PDB file of C-alpha atoms in Angstrom:
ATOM      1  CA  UNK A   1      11.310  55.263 -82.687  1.00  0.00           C
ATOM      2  CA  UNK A   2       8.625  52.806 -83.656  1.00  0.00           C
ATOM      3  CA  UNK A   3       7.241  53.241 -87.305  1.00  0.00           C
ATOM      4  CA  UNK A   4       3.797  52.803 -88.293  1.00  0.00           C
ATOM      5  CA  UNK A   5       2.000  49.778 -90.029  1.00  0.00           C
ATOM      6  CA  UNK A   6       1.122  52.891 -92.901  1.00  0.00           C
ATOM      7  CA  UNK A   7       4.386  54.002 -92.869  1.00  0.00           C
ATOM      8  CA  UNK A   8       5.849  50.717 -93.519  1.00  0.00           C
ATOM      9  CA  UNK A   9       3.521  50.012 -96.194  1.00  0.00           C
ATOM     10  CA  UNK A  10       4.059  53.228 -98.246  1.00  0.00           C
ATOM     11  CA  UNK A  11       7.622  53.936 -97.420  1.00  0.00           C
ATOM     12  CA  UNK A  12      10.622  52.573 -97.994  1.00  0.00           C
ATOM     13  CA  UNK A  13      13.996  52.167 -95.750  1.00  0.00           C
ATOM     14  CA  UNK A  14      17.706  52.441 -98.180  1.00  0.00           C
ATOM     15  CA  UNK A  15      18.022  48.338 -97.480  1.00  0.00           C
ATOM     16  CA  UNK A  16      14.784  47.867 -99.116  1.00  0.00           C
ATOM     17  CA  UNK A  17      15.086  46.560-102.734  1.00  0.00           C
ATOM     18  CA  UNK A  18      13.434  48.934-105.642  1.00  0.00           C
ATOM     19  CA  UNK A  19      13.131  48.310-109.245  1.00  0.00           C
ATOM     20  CA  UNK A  20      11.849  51.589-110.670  1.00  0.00           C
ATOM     21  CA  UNK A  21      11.751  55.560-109.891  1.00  0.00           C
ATOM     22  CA  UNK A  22      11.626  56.025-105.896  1.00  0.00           C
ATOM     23  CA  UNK A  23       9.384  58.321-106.754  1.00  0.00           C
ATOM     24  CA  UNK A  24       6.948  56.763-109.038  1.00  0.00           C
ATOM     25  CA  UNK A  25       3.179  57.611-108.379  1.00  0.00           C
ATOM     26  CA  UNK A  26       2.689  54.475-107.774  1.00  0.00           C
ATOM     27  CA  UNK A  27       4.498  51.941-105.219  1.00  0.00           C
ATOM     28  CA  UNK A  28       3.748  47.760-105.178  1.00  0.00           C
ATOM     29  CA  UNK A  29       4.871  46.593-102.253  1.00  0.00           C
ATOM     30  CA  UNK A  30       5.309  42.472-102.240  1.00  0.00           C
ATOM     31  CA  UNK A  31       5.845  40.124 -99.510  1.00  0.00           C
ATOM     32  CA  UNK A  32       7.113  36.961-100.992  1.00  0.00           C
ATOM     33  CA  UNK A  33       8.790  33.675-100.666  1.00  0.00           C
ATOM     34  CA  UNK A  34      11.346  32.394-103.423  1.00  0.00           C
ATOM     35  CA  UNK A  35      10.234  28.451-102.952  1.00  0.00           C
ATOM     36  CA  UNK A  36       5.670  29.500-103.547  1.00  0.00           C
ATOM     37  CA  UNK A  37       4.494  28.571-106.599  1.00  0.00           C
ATOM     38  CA  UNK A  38       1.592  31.043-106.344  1.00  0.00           C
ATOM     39  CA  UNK A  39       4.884  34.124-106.274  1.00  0.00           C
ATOM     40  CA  UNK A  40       6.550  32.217-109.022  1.00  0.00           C
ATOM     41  CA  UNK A  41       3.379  33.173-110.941  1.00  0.00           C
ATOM     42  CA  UNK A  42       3.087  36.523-109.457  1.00  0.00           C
ATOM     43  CA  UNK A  43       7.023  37.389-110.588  1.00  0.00           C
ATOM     44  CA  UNK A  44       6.047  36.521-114.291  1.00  0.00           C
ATOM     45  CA  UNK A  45       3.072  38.871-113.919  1.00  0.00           C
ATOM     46  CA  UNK A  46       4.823  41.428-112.199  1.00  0.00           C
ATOM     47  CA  UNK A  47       7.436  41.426-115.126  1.00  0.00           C
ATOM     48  CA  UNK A  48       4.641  42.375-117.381  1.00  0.00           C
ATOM     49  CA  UNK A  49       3.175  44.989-114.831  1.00  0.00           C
ATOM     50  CA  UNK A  50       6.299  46.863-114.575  1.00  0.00           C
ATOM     51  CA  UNK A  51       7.447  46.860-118.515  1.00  0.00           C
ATOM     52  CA  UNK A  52       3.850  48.343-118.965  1.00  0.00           C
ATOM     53  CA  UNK A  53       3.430  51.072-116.690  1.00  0.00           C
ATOM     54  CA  UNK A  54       7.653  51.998-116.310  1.00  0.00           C
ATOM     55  CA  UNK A  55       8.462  55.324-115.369  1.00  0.00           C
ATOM     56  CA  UNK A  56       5.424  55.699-113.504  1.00  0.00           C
ATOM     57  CA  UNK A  57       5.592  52.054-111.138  1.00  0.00           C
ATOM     58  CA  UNK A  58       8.021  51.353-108.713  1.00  0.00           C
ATOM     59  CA  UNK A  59       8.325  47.794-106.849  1.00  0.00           C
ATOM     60  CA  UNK A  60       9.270  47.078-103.357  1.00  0.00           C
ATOM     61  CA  UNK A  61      10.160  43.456-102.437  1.00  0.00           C
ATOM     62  CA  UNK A  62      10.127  42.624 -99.003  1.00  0.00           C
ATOM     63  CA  UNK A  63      10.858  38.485 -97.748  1.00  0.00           C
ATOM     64  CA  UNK A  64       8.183  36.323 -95.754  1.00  0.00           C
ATOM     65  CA  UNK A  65       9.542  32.742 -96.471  1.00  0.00           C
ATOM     66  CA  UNK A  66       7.242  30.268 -95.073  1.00  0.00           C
ATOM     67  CA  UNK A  67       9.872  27.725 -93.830  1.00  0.00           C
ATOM     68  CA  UNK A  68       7.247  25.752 -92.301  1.00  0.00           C
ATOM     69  CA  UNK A  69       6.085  24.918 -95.925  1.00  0.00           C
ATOM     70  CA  UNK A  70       8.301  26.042 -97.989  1.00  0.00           C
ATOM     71  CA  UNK A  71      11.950  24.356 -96.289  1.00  0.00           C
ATOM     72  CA  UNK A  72      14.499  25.911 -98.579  1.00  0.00           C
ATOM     73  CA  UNK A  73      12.717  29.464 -98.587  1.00  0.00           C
ATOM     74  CA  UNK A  74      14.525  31.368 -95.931  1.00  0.00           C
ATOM     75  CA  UNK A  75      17.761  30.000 -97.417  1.00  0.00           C
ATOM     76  CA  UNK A  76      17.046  31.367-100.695  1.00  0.00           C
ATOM     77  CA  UNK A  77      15.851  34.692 -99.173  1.00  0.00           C
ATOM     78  CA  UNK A  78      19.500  35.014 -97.550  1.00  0.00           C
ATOM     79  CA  UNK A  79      21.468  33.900-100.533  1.00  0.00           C
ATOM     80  CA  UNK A  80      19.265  37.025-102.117  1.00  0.00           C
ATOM     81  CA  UNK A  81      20.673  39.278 -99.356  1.00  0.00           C
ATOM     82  CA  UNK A  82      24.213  38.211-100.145  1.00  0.00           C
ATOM     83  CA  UNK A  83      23.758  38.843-103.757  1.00  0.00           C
ATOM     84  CA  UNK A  84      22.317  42.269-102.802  1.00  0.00           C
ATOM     85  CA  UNK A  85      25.477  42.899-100.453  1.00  0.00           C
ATOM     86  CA  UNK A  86      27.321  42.479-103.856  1.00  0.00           C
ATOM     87  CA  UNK A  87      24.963  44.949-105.989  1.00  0.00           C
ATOM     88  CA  UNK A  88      22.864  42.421-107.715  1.00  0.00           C
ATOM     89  CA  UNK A  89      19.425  41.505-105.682  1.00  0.00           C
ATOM     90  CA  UNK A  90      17.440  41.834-108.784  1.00  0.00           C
ATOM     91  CA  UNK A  91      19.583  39.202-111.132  1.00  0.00           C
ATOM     92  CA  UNK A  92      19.596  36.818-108.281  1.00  0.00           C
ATOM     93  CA  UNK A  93      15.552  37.212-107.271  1.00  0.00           C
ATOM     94  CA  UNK A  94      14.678  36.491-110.888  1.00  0.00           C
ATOM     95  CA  UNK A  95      16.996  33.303-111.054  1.00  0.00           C
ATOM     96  CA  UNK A  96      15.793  32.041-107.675  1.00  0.00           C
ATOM     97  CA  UNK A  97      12.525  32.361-109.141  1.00  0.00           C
ATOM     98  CA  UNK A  98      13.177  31.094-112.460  1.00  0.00           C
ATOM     99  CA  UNK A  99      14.727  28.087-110.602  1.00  0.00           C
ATOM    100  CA  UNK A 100      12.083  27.154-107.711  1.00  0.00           C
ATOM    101  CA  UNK A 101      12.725  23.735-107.591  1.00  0.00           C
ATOM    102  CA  UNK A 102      16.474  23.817-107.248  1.00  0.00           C
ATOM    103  CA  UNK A 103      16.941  26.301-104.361  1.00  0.00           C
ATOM    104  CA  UNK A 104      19.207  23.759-101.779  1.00  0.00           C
ATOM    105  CA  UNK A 105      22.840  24.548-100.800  1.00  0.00           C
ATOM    106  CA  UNK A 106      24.357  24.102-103.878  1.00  0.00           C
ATOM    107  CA  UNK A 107      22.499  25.171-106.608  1.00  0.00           C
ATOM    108  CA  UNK A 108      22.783  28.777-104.800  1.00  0.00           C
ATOM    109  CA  UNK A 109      26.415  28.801-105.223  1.00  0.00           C
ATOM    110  CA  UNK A 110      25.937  28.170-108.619  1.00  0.00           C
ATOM    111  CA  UNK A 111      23.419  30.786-109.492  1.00  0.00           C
ATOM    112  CA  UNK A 112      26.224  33.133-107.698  1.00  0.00           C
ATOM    113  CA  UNK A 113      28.801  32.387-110.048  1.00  0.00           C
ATOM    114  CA  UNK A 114      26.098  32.927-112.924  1.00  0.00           C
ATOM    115  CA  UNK A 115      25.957  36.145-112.224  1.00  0.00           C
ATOM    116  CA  UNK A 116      29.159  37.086-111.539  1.00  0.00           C
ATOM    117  CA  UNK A 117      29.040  37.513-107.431  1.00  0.00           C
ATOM    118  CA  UNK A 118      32.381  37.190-105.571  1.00  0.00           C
ATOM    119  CA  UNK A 119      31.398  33.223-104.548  1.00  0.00           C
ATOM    120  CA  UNK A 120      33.671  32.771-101.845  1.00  0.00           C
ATOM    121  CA  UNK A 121      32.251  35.641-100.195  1.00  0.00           C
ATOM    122  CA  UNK A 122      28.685  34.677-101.052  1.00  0.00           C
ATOM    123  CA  UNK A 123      29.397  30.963 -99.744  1.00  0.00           C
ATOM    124  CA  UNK A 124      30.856  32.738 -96.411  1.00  0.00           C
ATOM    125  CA  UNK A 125      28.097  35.100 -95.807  1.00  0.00           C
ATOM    126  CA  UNK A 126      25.817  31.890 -96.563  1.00  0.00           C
ATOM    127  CA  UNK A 127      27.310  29.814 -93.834  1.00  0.00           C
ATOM    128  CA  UNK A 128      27.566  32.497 -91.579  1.00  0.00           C
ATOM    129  CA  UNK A 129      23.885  33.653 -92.129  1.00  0.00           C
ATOM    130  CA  UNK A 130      25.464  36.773 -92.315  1.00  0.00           C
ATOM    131  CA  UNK A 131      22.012  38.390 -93.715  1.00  0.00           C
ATOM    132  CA  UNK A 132      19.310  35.980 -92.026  1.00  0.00           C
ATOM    133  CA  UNK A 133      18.524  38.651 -89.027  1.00  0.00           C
ATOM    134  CA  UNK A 134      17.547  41.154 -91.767  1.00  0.00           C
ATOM    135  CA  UNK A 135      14.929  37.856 -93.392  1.00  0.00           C
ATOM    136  CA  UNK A 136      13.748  37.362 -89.924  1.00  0.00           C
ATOM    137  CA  UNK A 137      13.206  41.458 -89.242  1.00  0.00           C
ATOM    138  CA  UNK A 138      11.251  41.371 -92.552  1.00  0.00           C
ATOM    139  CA  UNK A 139       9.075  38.208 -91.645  1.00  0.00           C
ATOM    140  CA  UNK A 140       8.674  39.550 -87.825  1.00  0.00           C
ATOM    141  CA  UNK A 141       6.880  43.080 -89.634  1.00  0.00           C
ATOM    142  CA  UNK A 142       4.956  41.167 -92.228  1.00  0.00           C
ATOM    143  CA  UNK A 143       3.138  39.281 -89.190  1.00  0.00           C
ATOM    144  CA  UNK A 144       2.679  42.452 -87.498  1.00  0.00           C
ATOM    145  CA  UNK A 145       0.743  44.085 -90.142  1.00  0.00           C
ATOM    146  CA  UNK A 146      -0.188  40.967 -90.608  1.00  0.00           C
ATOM    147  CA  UNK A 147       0.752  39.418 -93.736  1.00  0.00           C
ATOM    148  CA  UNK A 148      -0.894  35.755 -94.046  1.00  0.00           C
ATOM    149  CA  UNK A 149       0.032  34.135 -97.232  1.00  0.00           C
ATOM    150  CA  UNK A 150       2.296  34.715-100.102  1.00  0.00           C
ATOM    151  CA  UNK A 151       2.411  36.126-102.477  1.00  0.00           C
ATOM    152  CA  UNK A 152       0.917  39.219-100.862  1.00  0.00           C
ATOM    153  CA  UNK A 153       0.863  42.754-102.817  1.00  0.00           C
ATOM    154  CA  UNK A 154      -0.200  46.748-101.446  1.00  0.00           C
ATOM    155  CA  UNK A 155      -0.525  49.153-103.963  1.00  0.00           C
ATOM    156  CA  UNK A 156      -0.070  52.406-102.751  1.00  0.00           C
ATOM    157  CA  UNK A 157      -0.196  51.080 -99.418  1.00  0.00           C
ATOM    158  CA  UNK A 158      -4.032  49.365 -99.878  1.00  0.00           C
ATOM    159  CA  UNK A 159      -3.804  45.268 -99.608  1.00  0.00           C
ATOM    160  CA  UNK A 160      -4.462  43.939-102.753  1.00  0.00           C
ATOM    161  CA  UNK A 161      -6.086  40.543-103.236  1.00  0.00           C
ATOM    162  CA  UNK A 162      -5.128  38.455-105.745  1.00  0.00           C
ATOM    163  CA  UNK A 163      -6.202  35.465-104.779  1.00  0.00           C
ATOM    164  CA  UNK A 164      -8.518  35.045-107.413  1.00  0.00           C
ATOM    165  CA  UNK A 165      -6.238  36.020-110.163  1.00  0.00           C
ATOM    166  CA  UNK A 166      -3.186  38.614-111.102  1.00  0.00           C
ATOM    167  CA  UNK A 167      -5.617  40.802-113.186  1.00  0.00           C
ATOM    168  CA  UNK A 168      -6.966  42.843-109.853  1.00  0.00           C
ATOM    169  CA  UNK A 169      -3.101  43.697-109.214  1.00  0.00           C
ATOM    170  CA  UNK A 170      -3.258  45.582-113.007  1.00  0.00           C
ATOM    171  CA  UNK A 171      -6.821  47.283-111.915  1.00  0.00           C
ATOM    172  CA  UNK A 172      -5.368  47.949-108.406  1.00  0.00           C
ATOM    173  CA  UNK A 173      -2.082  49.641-110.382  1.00  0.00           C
ATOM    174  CA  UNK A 174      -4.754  51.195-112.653  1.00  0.00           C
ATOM    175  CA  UNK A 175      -7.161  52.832-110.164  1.00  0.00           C
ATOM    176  CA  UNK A 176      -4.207  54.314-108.417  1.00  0.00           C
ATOM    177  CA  UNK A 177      -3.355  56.147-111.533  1.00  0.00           C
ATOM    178  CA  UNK A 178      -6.601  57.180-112.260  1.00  0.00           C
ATOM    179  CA  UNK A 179      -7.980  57.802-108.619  1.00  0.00           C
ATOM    180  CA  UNK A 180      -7.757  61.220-107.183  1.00  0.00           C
ATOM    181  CA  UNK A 181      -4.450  62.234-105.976  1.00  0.00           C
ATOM    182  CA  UNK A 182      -4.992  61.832-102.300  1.00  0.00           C
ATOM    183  CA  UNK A 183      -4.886  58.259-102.772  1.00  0.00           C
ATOM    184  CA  UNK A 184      -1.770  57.970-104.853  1.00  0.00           C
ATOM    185  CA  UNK A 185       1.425  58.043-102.600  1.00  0.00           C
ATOM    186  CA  UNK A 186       5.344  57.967-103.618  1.00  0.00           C
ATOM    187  CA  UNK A 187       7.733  56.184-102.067  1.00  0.00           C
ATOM    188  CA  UNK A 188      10.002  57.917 -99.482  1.00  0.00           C
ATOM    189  CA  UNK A 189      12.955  57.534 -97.859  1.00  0.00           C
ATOM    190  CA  UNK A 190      11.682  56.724 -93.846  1.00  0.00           C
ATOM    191  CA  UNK A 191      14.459  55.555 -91.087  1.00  0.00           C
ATOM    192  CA  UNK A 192      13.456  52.256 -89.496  1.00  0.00           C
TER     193      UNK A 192
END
């Protein structure tokens, strides 16, 4: 069964990665790459975002590395998966983050051990690229719907541009709170 472009934007699948209530009244959905400055900037913001409008905000994060650009990206996206395998996506998105410009081989192992992964596993699943077909089925949706450039953000399902700054994500958050209900929609469990 094929799933819509909607449905993909305002639903969620049980391998996606949520910080918040599932069923918040409000859902951010971010495409991102680990190695953009632009979502290094976005993460901080987003940090803020979700502190200030927790219970009612839930975040989806979804991987487009642009390897073309960005050469260590994709790599960084898997060693995310393999922390995720282990229970901790979150700890090791905000360290990859937090440590852009030290995202080869090694310094992944390291940010393993930091937060207490199994690292032998981790290395395995690593060189195996155990959890690069899941990147790649990510990458190969964001084009379809299509996603250009990272960092890119729907609230509710509705692109949000924030291209000229990470205020109109806030207002976008905002209006969904305040706009009438047809327009705010939860997250829900969908099957891929």
């Amino acid at each position: 069964m094929k799933t819509s472009i909607a449905t993909v934007l305002t639903a969620y699948s049980p391998p996606d990665h949520v910080l918040g209530a599932a069923g918040a009244s409000v859902g951010i959905l971010e495409y991102g790459d680990f190695e953009c400055p632009l979502c290094a900037q976005a993460h901080a913001a987003l940090k803020i975002v979700f502190a200030h409008y927790s219970p009612l905000l839930s975040i989806v994060y979804r991987h487009f590395p642009r390897k073309e650009i960005h050469p260590n990206a994709e790599l960084a996206a898997e060693a995310a998966e393999a922390a995720a395998a282990q229970g901790k996506f979150w700890q090791m998105h905000d360290l990859l983050f937090q440590n852009q410009r030290r995202l080869d081989r090694e310094w992944l192992s390291d940010y393993a051990e930091q937060i207490e992964l199994v690292v032998h596993r981790f290395d395995r699943e690593l060189s195996a690229h155990v959890h690069l077909p899941r990147v790649c089925d990510q990458v190969a949706i964001a084009k379809q719907i299509p996603v250009r450039a990272s960092p890119a953000f729907y609230v509710n399902g509705l692109y949000t541009d924030v291209s000229f700054g990470l205020l109109r994500l806030q207002e976008a958050v905002d209006a969904a709170l305040s706009g009438p209900r047809r327009h705010m929609v939860a997250w829900r469990a969908v099957r891929p």
